[in-house]
Coordinates of C-alpha atoms and ligand atoms in Angstrom, one line a residue:
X17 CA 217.9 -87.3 201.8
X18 CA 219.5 -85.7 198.6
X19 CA 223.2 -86.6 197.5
X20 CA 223.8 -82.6 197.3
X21 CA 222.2 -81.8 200.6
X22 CA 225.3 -84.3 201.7
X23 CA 228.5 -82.6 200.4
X24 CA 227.4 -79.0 201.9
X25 CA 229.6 -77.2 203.9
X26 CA 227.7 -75.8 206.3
X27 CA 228.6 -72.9 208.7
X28 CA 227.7 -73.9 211.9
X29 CA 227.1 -70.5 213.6
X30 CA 224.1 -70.2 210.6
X31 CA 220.6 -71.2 211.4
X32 CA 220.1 -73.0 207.8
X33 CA 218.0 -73.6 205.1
X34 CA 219.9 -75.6 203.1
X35 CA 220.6 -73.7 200.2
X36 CA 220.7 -76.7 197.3
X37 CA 217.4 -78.3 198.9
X38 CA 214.9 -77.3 196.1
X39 CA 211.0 -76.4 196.6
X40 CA 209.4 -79.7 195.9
X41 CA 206.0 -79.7 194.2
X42 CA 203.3 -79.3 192.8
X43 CA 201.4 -82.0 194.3
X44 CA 198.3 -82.9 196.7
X45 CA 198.9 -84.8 199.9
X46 CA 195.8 -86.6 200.9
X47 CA 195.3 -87.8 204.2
X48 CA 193.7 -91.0 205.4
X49 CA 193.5 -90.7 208.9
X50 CA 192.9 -86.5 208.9
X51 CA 191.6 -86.4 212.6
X52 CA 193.9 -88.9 213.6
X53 CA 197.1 -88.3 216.2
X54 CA 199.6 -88.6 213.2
X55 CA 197.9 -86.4 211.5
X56 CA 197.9 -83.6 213.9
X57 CA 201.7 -84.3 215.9
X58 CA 203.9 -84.5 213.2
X59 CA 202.5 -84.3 209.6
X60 CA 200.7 -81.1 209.3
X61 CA 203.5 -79.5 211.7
X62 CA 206.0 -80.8 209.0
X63 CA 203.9 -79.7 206.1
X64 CA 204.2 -76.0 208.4
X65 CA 208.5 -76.4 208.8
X66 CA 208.6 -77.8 205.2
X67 CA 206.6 -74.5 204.6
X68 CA 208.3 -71.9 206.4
X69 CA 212.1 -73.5 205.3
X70 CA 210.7 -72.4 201.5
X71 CA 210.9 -76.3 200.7
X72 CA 207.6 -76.5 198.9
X73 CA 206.5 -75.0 195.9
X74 CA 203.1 -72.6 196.3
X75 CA 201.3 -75.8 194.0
X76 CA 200.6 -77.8 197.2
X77 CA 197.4 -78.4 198.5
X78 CA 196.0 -80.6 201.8
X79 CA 193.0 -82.9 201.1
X80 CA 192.2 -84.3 204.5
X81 CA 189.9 -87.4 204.9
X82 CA 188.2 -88.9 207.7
X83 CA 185.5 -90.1 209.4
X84 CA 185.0 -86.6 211.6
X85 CA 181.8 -85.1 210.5
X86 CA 183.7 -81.7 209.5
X87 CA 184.1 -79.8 206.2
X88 CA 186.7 -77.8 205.2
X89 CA 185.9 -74.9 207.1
X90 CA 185.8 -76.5 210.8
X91 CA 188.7 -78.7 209.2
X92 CA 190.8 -75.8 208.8
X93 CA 189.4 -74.5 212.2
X94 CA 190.3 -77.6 213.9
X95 CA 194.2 -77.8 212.1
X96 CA 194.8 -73.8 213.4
X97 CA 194.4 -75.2 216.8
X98 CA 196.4 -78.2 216.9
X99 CA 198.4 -76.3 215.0
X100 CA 199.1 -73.8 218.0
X101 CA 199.6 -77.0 220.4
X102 CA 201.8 -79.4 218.3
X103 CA 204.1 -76.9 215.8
X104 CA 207.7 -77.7 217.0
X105 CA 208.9 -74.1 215.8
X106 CA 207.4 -70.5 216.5
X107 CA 205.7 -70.0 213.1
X108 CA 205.3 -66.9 211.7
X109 CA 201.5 -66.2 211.2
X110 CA 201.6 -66.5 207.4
X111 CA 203.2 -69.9 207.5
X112 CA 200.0 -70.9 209.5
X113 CA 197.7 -69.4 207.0
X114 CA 199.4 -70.3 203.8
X115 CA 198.7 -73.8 205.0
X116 CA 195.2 -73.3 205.9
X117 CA 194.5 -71.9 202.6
X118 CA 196.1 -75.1 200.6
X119 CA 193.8 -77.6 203.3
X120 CA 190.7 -79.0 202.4
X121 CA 188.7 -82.3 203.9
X122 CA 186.6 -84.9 202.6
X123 CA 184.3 -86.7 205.1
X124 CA 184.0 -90.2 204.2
X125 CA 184.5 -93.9 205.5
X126 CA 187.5 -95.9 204.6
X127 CA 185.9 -98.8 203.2
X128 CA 182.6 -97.1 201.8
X129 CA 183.5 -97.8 197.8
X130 CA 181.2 -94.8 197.3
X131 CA 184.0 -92.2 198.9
X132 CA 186.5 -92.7 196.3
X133 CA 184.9 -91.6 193.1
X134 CA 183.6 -88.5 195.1
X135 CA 187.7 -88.0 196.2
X136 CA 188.3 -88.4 191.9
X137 CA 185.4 -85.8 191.3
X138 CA 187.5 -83.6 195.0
X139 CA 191.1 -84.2 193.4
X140 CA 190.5 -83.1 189.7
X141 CA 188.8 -79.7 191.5
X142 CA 191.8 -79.5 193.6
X143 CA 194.1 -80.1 190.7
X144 CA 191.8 -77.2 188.3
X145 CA 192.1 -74.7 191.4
X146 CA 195.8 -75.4 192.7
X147 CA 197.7 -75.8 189.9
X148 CA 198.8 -79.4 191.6
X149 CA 199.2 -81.4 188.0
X150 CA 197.3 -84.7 189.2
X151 CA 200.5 -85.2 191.2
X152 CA 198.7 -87.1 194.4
X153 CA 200.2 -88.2 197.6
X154 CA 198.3 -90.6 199.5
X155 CA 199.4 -90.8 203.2
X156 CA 197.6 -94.0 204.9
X157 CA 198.1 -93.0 208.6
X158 CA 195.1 -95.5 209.9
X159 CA 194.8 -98.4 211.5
X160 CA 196.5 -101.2 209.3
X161 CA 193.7 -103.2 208.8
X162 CA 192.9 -100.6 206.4
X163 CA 195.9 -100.2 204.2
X164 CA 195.3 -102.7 201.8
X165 CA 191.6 -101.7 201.3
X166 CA 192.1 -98.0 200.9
X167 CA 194.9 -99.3 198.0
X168 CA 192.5 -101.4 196.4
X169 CA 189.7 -99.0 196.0
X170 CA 192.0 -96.2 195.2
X171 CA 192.8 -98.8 192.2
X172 CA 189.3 -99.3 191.3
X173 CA 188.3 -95.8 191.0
X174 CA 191.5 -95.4 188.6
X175 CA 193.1 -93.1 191.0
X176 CA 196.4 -94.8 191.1
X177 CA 197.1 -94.7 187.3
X178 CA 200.1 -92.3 186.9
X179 CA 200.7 -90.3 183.5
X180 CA 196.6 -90.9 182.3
X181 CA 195.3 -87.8 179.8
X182 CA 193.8 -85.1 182.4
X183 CA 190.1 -86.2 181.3
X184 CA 190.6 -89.5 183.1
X185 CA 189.4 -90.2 186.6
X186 CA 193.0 -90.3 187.2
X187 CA 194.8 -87.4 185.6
X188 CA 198.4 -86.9 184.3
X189 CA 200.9 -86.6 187.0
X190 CA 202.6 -89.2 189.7
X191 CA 200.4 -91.2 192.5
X192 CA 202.4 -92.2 195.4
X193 CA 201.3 -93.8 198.6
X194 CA 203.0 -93.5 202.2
X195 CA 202.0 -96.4 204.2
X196 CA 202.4 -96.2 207.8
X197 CA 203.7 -99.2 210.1
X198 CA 203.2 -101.3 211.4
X199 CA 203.9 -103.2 208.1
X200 CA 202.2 -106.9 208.7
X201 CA 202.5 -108.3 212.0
X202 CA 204.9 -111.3 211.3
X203 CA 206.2 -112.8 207.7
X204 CA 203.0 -113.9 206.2
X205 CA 200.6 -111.1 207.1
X206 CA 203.8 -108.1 205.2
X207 CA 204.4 -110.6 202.6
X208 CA 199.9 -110.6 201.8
X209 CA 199.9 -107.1 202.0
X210 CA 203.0 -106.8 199.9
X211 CA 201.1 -108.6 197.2
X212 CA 198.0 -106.5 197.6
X213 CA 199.7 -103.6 197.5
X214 CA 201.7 -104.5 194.2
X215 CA 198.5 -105.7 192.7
X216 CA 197.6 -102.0 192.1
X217 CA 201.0 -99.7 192.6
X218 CA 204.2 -100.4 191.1
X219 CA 206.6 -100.7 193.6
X220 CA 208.1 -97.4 192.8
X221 CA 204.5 -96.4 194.0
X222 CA 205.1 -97.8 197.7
X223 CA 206.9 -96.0 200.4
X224 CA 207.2 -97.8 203.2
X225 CA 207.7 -95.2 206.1
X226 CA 209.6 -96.0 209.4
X227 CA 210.0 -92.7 211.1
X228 CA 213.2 -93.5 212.7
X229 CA 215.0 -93.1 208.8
X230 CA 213.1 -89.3 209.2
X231 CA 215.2 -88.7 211.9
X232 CA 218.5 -86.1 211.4
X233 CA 220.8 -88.1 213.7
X234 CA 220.1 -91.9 212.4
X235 CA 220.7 -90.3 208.5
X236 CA 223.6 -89.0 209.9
X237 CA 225.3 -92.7 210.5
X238 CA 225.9 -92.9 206.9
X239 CA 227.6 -89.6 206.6
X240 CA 229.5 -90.4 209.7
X241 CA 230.8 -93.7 208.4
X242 CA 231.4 -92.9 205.0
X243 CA 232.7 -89.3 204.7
X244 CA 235.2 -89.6 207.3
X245 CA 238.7 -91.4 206.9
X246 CA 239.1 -91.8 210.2
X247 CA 236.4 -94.4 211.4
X248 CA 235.6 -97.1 208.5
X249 CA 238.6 -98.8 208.3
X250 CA 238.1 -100.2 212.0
X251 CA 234.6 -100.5 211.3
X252 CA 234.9 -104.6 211.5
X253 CA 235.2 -107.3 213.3
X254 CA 239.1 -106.9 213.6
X255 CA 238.6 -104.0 215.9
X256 CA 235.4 -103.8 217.5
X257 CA 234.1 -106.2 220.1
X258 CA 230.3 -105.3 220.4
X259 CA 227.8 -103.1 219.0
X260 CA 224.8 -102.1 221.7
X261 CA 221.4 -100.3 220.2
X262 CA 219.7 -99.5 222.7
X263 CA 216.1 -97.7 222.0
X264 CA 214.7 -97.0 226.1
X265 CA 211.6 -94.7 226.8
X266 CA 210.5 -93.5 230.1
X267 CA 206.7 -93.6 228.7
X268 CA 204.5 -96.6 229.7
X269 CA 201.8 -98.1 227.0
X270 CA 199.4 -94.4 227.5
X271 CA 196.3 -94.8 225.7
X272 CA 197.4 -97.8 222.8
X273 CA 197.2 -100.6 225.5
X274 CA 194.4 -101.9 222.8
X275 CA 197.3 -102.0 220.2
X276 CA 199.8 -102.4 222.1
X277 CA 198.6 -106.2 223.4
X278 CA 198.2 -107.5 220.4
X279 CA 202.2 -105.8 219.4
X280 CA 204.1 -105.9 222.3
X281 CA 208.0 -104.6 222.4
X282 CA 209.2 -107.0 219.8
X283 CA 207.0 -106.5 216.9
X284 CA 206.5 -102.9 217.8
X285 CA 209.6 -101.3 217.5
X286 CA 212.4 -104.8 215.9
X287 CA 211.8 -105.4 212.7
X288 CA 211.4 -101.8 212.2
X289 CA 213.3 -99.2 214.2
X290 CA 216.2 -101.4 215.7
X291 CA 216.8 -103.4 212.5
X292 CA 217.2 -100.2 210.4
X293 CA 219.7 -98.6 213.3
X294 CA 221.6 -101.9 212.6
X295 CA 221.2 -102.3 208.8
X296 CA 222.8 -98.5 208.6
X297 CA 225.8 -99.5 211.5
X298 CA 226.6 -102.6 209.7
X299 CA 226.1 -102.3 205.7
X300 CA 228.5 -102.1 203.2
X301 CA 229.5 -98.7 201.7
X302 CA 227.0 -98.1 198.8
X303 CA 228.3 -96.9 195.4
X304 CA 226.2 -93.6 195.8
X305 CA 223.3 -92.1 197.9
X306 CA 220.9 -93.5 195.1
X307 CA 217.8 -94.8 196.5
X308 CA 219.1 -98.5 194.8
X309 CA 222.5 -99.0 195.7
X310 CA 221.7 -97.7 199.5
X311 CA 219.2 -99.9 199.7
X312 CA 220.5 -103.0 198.4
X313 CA 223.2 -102.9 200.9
X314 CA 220.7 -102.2 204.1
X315 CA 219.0 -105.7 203.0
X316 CA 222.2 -107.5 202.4
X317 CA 222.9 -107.4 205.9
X318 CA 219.4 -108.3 206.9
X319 CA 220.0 -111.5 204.9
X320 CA 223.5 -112.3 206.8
X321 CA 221.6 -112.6 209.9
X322 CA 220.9 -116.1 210.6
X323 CA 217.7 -116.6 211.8
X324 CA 217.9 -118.4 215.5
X325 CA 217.0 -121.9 216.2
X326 CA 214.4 -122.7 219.1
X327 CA 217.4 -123.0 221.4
X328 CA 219.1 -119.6 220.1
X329 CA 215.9 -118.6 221.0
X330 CA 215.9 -119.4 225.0
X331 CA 219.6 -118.5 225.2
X332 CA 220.0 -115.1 222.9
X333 CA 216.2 -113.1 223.6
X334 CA 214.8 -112.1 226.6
X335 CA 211.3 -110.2 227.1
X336 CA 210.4 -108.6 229.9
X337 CA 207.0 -106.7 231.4
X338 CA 207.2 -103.8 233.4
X339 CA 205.0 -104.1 237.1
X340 CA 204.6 -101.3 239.5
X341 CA 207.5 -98.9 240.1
X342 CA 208.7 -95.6 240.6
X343 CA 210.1 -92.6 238.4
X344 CA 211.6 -89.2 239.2
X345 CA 210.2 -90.2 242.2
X346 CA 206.5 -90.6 241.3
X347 CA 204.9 -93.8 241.8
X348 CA 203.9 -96.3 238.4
X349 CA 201.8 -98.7 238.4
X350 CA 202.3 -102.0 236.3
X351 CA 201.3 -102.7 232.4
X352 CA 198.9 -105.0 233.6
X353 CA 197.6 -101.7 235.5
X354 CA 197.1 -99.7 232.4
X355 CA 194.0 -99.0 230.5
X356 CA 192.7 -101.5 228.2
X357 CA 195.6 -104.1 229.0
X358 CA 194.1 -107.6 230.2
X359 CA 194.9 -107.7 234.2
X360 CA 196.9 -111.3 233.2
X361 CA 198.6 -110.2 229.8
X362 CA 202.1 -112.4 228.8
X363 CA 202.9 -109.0 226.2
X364 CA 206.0 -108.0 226.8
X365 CA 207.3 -104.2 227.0
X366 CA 210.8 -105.3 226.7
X367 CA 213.1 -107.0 224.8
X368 CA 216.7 -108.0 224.4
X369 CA 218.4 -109.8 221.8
X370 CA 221.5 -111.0 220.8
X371 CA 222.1 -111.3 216.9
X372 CA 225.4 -112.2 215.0
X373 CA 225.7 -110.9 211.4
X374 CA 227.5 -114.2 209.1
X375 CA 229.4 -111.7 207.1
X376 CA 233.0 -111.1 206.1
X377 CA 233.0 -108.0 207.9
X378 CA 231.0 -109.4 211.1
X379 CA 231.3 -112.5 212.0
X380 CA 232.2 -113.2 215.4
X381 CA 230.5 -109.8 216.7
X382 CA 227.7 -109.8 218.9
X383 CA 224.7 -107.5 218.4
X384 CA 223.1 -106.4 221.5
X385 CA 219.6 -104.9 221.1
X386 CA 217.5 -103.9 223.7
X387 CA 214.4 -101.8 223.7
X388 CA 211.6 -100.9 226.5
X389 CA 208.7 -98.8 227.5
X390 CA 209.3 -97.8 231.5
X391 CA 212.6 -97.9 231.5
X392 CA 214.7 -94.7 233.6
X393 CA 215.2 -92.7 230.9
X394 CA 214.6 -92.1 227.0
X395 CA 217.7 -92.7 225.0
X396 CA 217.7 -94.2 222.0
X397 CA 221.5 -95.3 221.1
X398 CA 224.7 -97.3 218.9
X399 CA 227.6 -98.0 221.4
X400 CA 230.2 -99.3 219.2
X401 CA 232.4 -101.7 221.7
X402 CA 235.9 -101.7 220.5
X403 CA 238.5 -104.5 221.2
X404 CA 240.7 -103.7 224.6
X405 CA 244.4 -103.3 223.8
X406 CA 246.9 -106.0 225.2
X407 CA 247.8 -105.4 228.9
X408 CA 251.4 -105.8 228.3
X409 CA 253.2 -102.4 229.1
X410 CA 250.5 -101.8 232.1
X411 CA 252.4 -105.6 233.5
X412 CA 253.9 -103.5 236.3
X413 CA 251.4 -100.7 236.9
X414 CA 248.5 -100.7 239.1
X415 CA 246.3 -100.8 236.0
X416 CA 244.4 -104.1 236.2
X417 CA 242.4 -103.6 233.0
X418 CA 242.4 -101.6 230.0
X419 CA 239.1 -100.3 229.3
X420 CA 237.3 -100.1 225.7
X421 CA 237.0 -97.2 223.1
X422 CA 233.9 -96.9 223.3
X423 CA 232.3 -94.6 220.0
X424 CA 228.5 -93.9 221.1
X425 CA 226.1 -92.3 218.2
X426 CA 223.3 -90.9 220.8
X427 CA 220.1 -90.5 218.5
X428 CA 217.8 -88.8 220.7
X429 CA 217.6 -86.9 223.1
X430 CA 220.8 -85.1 223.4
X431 CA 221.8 -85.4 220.1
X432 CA 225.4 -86.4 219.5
X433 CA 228.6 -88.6 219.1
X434 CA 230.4 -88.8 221.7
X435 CA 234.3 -91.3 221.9
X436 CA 235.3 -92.6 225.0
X437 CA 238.8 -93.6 225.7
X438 CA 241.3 -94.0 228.0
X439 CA 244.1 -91.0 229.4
X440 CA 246.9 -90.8 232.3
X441 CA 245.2 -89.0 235.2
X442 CA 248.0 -86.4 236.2
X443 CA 250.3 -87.9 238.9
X444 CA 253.8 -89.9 239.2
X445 CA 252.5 -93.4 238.9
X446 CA 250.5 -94.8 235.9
X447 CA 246.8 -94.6 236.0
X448 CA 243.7 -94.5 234.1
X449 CA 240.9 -92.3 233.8
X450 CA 238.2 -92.7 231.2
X451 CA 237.6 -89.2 228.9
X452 CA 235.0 -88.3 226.3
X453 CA 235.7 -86.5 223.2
X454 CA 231.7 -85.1 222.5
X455 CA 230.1 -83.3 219.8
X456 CA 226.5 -82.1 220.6
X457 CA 224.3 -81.6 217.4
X458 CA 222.1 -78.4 219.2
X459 CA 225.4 -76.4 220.1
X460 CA 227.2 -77.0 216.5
X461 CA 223.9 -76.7 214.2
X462 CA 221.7 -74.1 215.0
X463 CA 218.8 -75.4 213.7
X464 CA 215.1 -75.1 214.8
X465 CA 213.1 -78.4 216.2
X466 CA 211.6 -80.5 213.6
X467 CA 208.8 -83.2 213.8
X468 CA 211.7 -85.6 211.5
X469 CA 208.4 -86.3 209.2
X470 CA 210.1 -83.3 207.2
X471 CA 212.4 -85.1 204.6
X472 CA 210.3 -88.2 204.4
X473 CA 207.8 -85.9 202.9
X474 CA 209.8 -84.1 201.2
X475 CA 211.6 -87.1 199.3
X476 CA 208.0 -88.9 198.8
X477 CA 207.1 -85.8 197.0
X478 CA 210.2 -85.5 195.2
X479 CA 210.3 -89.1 193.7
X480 CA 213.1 -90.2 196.4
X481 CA 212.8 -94.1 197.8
X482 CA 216.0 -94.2 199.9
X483 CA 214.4 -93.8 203.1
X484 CA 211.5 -95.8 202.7
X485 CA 211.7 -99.8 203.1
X486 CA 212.0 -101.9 199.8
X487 CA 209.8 -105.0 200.2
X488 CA 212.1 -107.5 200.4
X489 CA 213.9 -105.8 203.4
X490 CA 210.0 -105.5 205.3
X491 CA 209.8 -109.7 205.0
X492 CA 213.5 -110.1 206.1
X493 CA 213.1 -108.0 209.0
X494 CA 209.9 -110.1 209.8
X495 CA 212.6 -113.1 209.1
X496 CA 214.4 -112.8 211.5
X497 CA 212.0 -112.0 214.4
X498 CA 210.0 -115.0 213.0
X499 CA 211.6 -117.7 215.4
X500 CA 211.2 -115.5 218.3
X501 CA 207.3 -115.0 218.2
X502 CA 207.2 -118.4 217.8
X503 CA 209.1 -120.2 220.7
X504 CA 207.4 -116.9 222.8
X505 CA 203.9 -117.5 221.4
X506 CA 204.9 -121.3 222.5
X507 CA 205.7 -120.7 225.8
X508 CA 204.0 -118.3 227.4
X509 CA 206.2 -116.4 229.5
X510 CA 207.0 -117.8 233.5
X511 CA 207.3 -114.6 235.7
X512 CA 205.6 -111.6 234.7
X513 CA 205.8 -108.6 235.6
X514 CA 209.6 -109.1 235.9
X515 CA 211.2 -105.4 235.7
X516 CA 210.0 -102.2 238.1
X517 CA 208.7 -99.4 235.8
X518 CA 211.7 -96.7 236.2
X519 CA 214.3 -100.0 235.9
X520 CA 216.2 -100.9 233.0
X521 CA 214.7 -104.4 232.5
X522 CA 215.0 -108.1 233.7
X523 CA 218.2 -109.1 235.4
X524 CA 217.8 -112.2 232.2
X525 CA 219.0 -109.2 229.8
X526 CA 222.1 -108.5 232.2
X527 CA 222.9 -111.9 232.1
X528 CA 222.3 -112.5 228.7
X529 CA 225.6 -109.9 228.2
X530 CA 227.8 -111.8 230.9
X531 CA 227.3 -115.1 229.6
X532 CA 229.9 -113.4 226.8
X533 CA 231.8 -111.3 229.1
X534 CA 229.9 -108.0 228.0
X535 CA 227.7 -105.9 230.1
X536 CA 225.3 -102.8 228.8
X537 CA 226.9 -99.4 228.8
X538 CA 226.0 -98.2 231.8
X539 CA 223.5 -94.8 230.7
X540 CA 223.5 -92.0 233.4
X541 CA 220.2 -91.4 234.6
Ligands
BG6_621 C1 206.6 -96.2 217.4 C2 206.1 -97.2 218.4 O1 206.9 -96.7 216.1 O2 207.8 -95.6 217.9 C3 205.9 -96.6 219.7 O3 204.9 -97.8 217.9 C4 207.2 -95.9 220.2 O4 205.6 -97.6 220.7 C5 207.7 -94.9 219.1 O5 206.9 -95.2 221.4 C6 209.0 -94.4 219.5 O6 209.4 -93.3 218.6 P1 210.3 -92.1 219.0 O7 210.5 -91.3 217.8 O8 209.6 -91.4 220.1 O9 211.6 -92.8 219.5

């Protein structure tokens, strides 16, 4: 995200490039994890959009690694297919081959010591032939257990060194490294690979990626709040009631049941996804789009969330497993069902929470998040709750209650912000209707499908940290959830499965709402 690609007017009727975005480059990305489902869903589809929009300068090049017996060749055989299955835009045929040209693989095991001086000896030829300046992006997109040792060995050939002479195993140039989540799987396991990390990289090395920061509509809450009079000053606890995320998808576990039992709901998609959608809802305005200053204010409101006692813990989170259901009519069976899941697993595939931000600005406001696999739909979704007005002047009407403003950002799908509120339905006595005011991205922005791995690329390769996670705000994310996987991890859940597949979760996570006179916003199927 670039200040300048900010203050554009844009015409909406124009499919755009955006004209101040710059071609990035040179630079080589090399892949960990080339074969991988990553690899071939979103980032070489983005490397084909970041392509086609002119974004990248013709210095780029591909270095694919992986454990495939393949060489560059069948590699660039194998990306022209999945290419064909996976692009999210029509490409024109040169796009396709411009890419395949700049791709190249390197077979080799992750932690075999002996692959990364022959990657040195690939890199430097890359670098001679492509004009790429020893600027290397590595992109770990494999399993996390190898992260750290893919880091360290990188170190130990001298491949992370930035700015060496070009004779050196490491040339001149930048070395950056993308590391996938998930990030740790509670405090102490981010805060160990933190410290591995750093004991090669500088920080300014690390970009921590959480895909939801790559998508168009959650970089758009910033602009929302901040370059429009309208909303910030009732953006507090004076004037709204509740804030709701909600992050539902209609997909089960599919084939990551191995993962996904050892994950579950919370630490899949909390400290991550729904903590960032709340970070960027709730921070302070930052002093500028620099990487620093938005940053800083993201964590500050991780740290004025008071991690919950034990007892917070059995009041404010529920979890919830999906059994056997139906959706759109076609018959589910339960997680316990699926493939590699044990038949008696306690993981959950939902969770709700309640969390209270201690902060000038928050106190006092509950924030509802709740996130499932099975659930009726996929919607992911801020529903800011404002305070009802006094029922006063309705006294002698037949209006019993006023309802809320209600402001919802939709992130996906659907696209949009849409404002609820309340008008006179036509008549000669007083009464309410609820109407929405709605803006829809797709009919204002003509602008072709992306994979939203696009600008994370893009600002890696530019030098740009502000959508990647900062260290500190990994661990405090971890923080927080830290209570929760313990009191769960104590006591095992009672009743599981306890929500239909095709339902939107345990009646607990309803109840958990009315305790403070709340309820969800009620999504449309
Ligand atoms: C991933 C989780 O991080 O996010 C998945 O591991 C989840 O379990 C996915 O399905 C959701 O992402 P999106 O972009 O489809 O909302």
């Amino acid at each position: 995200m670039t200040a300048d690609a900010i203050h554009v007017e844009v015409d909406p009727a124009v499919d755009l490039v955006n004209p101040f975005a710059r071609p990035i480059g040179p630079a080589i990305l090399v892949i960990f994890g080339a074969a991988g489902d990553l690899t071939k869903r979103k980032l070489l589809p983005a490397l084909c959009n970041l392509w086609s929009s002119k974004l990248l300068e013709r210095e780029i090049a591909v270095l694919g690694i992986g454990r495939t017996a393949l060489d560059t060749a069948s590699y660039r055989e194998r990306v022209r297919e999945e290419l064909a299955q996976f692009a999210t835009q029509s490409l024109e045929p040169r796009v396709v081959e411009e890419i395949l040209e700049r791709t190249h693989y390197l077979q080799g095991n992750f932690d075999d010591a002996k692959l990364y001086p022959a990657l040195g000896e690939k890199l430097r030829e890359l670098d001679a032939q492509c004009g790429t300046k020893g600027n290397h992006l590595f992109y770990l997109s494999t399993a996390p257990e190898f992260f750290a040792p893919i880091v360290e060995h990188l170190g130990r050939a001298g491949l992370t060194k930035e700015g060496g002479a070009p004779s050196e195993a490491s040339s001149s140039g930048w070395k950056r490294v993308i590391v996938e989540k998930p990030f740790g799987h509670d405090v102490a396991s981010a805060r160990e690979l933190n410290e591995r990390l750093r004991a090669v990289l500088h920080e300014s090395q690390i970009y921590r990626i959480d895909h939801y920061l790559g998508k168009e509509t959650v970089q758009n809450i910033l602009v929302f709040r901040f370059a429009n009079g309208l909303f910030e000053p009732v953006w507090n606890r004076l004037y709204i009631d509740n804030v709701q995320i909600t992050v539902a998808e209609s997909l089960g576990v599919e084939s990551r049941g191995g993962y996904y039992e050892g994950a579950g709901a919370l630490r899949d998609m909390v400290p991550n996804h729904l903590l960032q959608l709340l970070a960027l809802v709730a921070m302070e305005p930052p002093t500028s789009f620099a990487a620093e200053a938005v940053r800083e204010e993201k964590t500050k409101v991780l740290r004025a969330i008071p991690p919950m006692t034990p007892e917070e813990v059995l009041t404010h989170a529920v979890r919830g497993q999906y059994g056997a259901g139906t959706l759109d009519g076609t018959a589910l069976h339960g997680y316990r069902e699926e493939e590699r899941v044990d038949p008696r697993s306690s993981t959950e595939t939902y969770v709700a929470l309640q969390l209270r931000i201690d902060n000038w600005r928050w106190a006092g406001v509950p924030f509802y998040l709740r996130t499932g696999k099975r659930m009726p739909k996929r919607v992911s979704e801020i529903a800011i709750q404002f305070r009802r007005p006094p029922l006063l002047l309705f006294r002698a009407t037949h209006v019993e209650h006023v309802p809320r403003n209600v402001l919802i950002l939709r992130m996906q799908p659907d696209e949009g912000i849409t404002l609820r509120f309340g008008a006179k339905i036509p008549g000669p006595s007083v009464r309410l209707g609820q109407v929405a005011m709605d803006f829809c991205y797709k009919e204002h922005f003509h602008q072709a499908p992306t994979t939203g791995y696009e600008t994370l690329i893009y600002d890696c390769i530019k030098g740009d940290p502000t959508l990647f996670q900062r260290a500190d705000s990994v661990e405090l994310s971890w923080e927080i959830v830290r209570p929760i996987l313990e009191v769960w991890k104590a006591l095992p859940p009672r009743a599981f499965p306890n929500y239909a597949a095709g339902s939107w979760g345990p009646p607990e996570a309803d109840a958990l709402l009315k305790r403070e006179g709340h309820g969800w916003r009620r999504i449309e199927p």
